[in-house]
Short mmCIF file of C-alpha atoms in Angstrom, two decimals:
data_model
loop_
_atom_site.label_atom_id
_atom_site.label_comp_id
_atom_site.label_asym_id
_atom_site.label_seq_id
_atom_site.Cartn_x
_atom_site.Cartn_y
_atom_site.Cartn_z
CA UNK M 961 129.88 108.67 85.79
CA UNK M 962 127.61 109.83 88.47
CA UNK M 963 128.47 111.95 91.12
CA UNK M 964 127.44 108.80 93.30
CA UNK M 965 129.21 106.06 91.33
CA UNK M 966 132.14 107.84 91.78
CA UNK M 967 131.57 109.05 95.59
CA UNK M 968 131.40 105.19 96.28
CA UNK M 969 134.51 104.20 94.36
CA UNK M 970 136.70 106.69 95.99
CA UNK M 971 135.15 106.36 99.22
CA UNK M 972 138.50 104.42 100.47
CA UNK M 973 140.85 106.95 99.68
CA UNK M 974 139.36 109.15 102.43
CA UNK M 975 141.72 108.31 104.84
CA UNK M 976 144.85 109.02 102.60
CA UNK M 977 143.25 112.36 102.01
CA UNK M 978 145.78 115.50 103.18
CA UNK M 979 143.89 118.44 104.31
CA UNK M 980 144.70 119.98 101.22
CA UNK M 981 142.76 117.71 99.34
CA UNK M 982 146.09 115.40 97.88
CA UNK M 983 147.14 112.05 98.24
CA UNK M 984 150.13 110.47 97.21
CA UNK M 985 149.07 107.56 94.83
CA UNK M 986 151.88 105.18 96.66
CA UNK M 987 149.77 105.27 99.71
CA UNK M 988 146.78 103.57 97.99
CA UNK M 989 149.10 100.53 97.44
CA UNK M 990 148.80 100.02 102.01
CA UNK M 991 147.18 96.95 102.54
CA UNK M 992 143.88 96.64 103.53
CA UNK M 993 143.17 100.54 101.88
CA UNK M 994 142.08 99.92 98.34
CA UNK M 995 144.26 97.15 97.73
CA UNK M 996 143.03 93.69 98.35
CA UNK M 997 143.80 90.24 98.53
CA UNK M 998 142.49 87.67 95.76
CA UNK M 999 142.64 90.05 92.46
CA UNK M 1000 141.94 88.64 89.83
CA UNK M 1001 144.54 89.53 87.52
CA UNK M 1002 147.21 90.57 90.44
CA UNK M 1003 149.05 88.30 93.25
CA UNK M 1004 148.07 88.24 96.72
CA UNK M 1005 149.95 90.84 99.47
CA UNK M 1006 151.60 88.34 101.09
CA UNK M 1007 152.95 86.57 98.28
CA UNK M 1008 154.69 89.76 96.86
CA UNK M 1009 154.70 92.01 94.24
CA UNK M 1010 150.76 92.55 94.52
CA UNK M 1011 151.35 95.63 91.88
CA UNK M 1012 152.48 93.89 89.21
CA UNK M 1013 149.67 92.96 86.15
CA UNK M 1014 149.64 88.74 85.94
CA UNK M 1015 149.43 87.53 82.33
CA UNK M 1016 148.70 84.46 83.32
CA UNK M 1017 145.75 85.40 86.10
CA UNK M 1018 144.16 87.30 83.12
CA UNK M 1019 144.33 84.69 81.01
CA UNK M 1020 143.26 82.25 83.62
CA UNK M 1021 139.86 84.78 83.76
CA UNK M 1022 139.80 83.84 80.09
CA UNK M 1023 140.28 80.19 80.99
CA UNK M 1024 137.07 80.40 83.36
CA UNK M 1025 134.86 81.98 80.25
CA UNK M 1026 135.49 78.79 78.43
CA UNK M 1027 136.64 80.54 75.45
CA UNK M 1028 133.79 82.40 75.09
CA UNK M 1029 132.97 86.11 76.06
CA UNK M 1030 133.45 87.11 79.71
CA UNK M 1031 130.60 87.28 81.32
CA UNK M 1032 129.08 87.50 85.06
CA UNK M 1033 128.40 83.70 85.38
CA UNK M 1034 131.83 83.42 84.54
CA UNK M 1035 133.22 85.92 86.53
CA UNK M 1036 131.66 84.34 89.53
CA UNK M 1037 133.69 81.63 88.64
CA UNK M 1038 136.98 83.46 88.56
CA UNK M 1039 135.70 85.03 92.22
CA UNK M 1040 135.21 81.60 93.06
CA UNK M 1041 138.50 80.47 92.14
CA UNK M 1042 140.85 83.38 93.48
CA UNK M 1043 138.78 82.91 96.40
CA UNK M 1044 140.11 79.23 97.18
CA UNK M 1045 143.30 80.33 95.49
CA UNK M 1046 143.84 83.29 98.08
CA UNK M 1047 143.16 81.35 101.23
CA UNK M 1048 145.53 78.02 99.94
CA UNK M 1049 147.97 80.60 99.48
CA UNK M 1050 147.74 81.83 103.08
CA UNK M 1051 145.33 84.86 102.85
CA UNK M 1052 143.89 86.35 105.51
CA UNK M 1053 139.98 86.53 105.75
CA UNK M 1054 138.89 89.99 103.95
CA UNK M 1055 137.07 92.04 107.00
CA UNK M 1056 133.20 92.34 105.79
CA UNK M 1057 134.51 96.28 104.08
CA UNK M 1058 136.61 94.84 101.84
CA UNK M 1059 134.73 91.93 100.90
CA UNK M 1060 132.18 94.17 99.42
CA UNK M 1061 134.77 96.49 97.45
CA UNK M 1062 136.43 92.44 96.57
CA UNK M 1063 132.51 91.67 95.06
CA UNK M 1064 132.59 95.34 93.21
CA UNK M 1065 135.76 95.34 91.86
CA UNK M 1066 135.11 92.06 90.39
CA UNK M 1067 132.42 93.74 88.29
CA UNK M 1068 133.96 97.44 88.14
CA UNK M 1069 136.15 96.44 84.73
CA UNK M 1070 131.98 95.37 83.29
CA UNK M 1071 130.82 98.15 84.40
CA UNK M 1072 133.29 100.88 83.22
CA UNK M 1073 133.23 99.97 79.97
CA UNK M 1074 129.11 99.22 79.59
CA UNK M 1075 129.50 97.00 76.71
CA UNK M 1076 127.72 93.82 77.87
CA UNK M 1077 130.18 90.82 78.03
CA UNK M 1078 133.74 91.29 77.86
CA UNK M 1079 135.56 89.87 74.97
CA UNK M 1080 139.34 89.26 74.81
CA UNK M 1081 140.34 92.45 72.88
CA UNK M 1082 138.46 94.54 75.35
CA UNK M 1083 140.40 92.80 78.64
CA UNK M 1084 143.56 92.62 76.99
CA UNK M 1085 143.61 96.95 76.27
CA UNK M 1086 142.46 97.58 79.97
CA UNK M 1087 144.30 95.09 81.59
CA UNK M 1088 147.82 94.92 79.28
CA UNK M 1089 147.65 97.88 77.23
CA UNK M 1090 146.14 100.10 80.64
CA UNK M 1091 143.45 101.99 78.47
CA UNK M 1092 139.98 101.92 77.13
CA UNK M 1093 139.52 100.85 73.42
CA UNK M 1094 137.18 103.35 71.30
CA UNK M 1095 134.48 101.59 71.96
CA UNK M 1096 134.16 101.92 75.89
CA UNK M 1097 135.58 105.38 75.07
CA UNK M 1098 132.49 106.35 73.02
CA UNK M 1099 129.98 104.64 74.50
CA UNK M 1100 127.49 106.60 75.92
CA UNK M 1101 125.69 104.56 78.68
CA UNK M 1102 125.84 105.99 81.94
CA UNK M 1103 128.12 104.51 84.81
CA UNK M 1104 126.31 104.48 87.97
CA UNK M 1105 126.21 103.27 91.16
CA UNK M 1106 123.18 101.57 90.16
CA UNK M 1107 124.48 99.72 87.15
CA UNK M 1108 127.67 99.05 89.37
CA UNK M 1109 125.36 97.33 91.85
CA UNK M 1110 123.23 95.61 89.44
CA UNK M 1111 126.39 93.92 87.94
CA UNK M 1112 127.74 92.45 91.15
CA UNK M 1113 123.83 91.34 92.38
CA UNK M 1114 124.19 89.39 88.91
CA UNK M 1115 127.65 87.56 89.25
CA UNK M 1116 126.49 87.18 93.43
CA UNK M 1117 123.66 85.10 91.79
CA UNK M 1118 125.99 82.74 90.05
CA UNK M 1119 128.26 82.82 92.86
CA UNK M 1120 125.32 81.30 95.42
CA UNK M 1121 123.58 79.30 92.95
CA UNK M 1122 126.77 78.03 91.14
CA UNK M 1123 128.75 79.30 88.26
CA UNK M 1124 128.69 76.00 86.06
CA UNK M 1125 130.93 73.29 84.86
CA UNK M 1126 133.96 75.34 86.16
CA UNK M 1127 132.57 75.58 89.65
CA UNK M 1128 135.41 73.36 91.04
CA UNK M 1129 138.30 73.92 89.59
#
């Protein structure tokens, strides 16, 4: 990863930071730090255990891919959806910060692993299984901030111009 990519990815641990350079890893769970409403594959602060992986929220990501690989079309539709699902759950409005690190995360899974579209096998060992299969883990392809960006410009452009037939679930 480049010294950039990960500069920006860490940028919002900053302010957990001890002078001696250490954090505790409990403090990144404060709201409104790194942790955000409208995951998509965790529930929402105020609705409780917003630590705690969501079988059904990843499979509901599935459920937006129609079957098929995920992809960034179909992520924007999962963004889409968590979106509405967040705010009819009571959610807060992200400040502008965290909006952006809501539209990066969405694509940080994509690009981490560099493999194009995300099939099931892929989501279910990050996600379930909390690792990298072999083939993220020897792929070459540089992770950068660039690539980051260039992912979430690309589900941003199905978000504004519409994801599809899934648009309003």
């Amino acid at each position: 990863m480049s010294k950039t990519a990960s500069a920006a990815l860490t940028n919002a641990l900053k302010p957990l930071v001890r002078e001696d350079g250490t954090f505790d890893l409990v403090d990144t769970r404060k709201h409104n730090v790194i942790e955000h409403d409208s995951s998509f594959t965790r529930l929402d602060f105020h609705e409780g255990d917003n630590y705690t992986f969501q079988r059904h929220m990843l499979q509901a990501m599935l459920d937006d891919a129609d079957g098929q690989t995920v992809t960034l079309r179909s992520l924007a539709r999962t963004f889409i959806r968590r979106g509405k699902e967040s705010k009819a759950a009571g959610a807060p409005n992200l400040p502008i910060n965290l909006w952006f690190v809501r539209m990066l995360q969405a694509v940080g899974v994509r690009n981490s692993c560099m493999v194009g579209d995300l099939s099931k096998e892929v989501l279910e060992a990050v996600f379930v299984e909390e690792r990298f299969p072999d083939e993220v883990l020897h792929n070459t392809k540089p992770r950068t901030v660039f690539t980051l960006l260039g992912n979430a410009i690309g589900m941003m452009f199905w978000v504004i111009v519409g994801p599809g037939k899934s648009e309003t679930k």
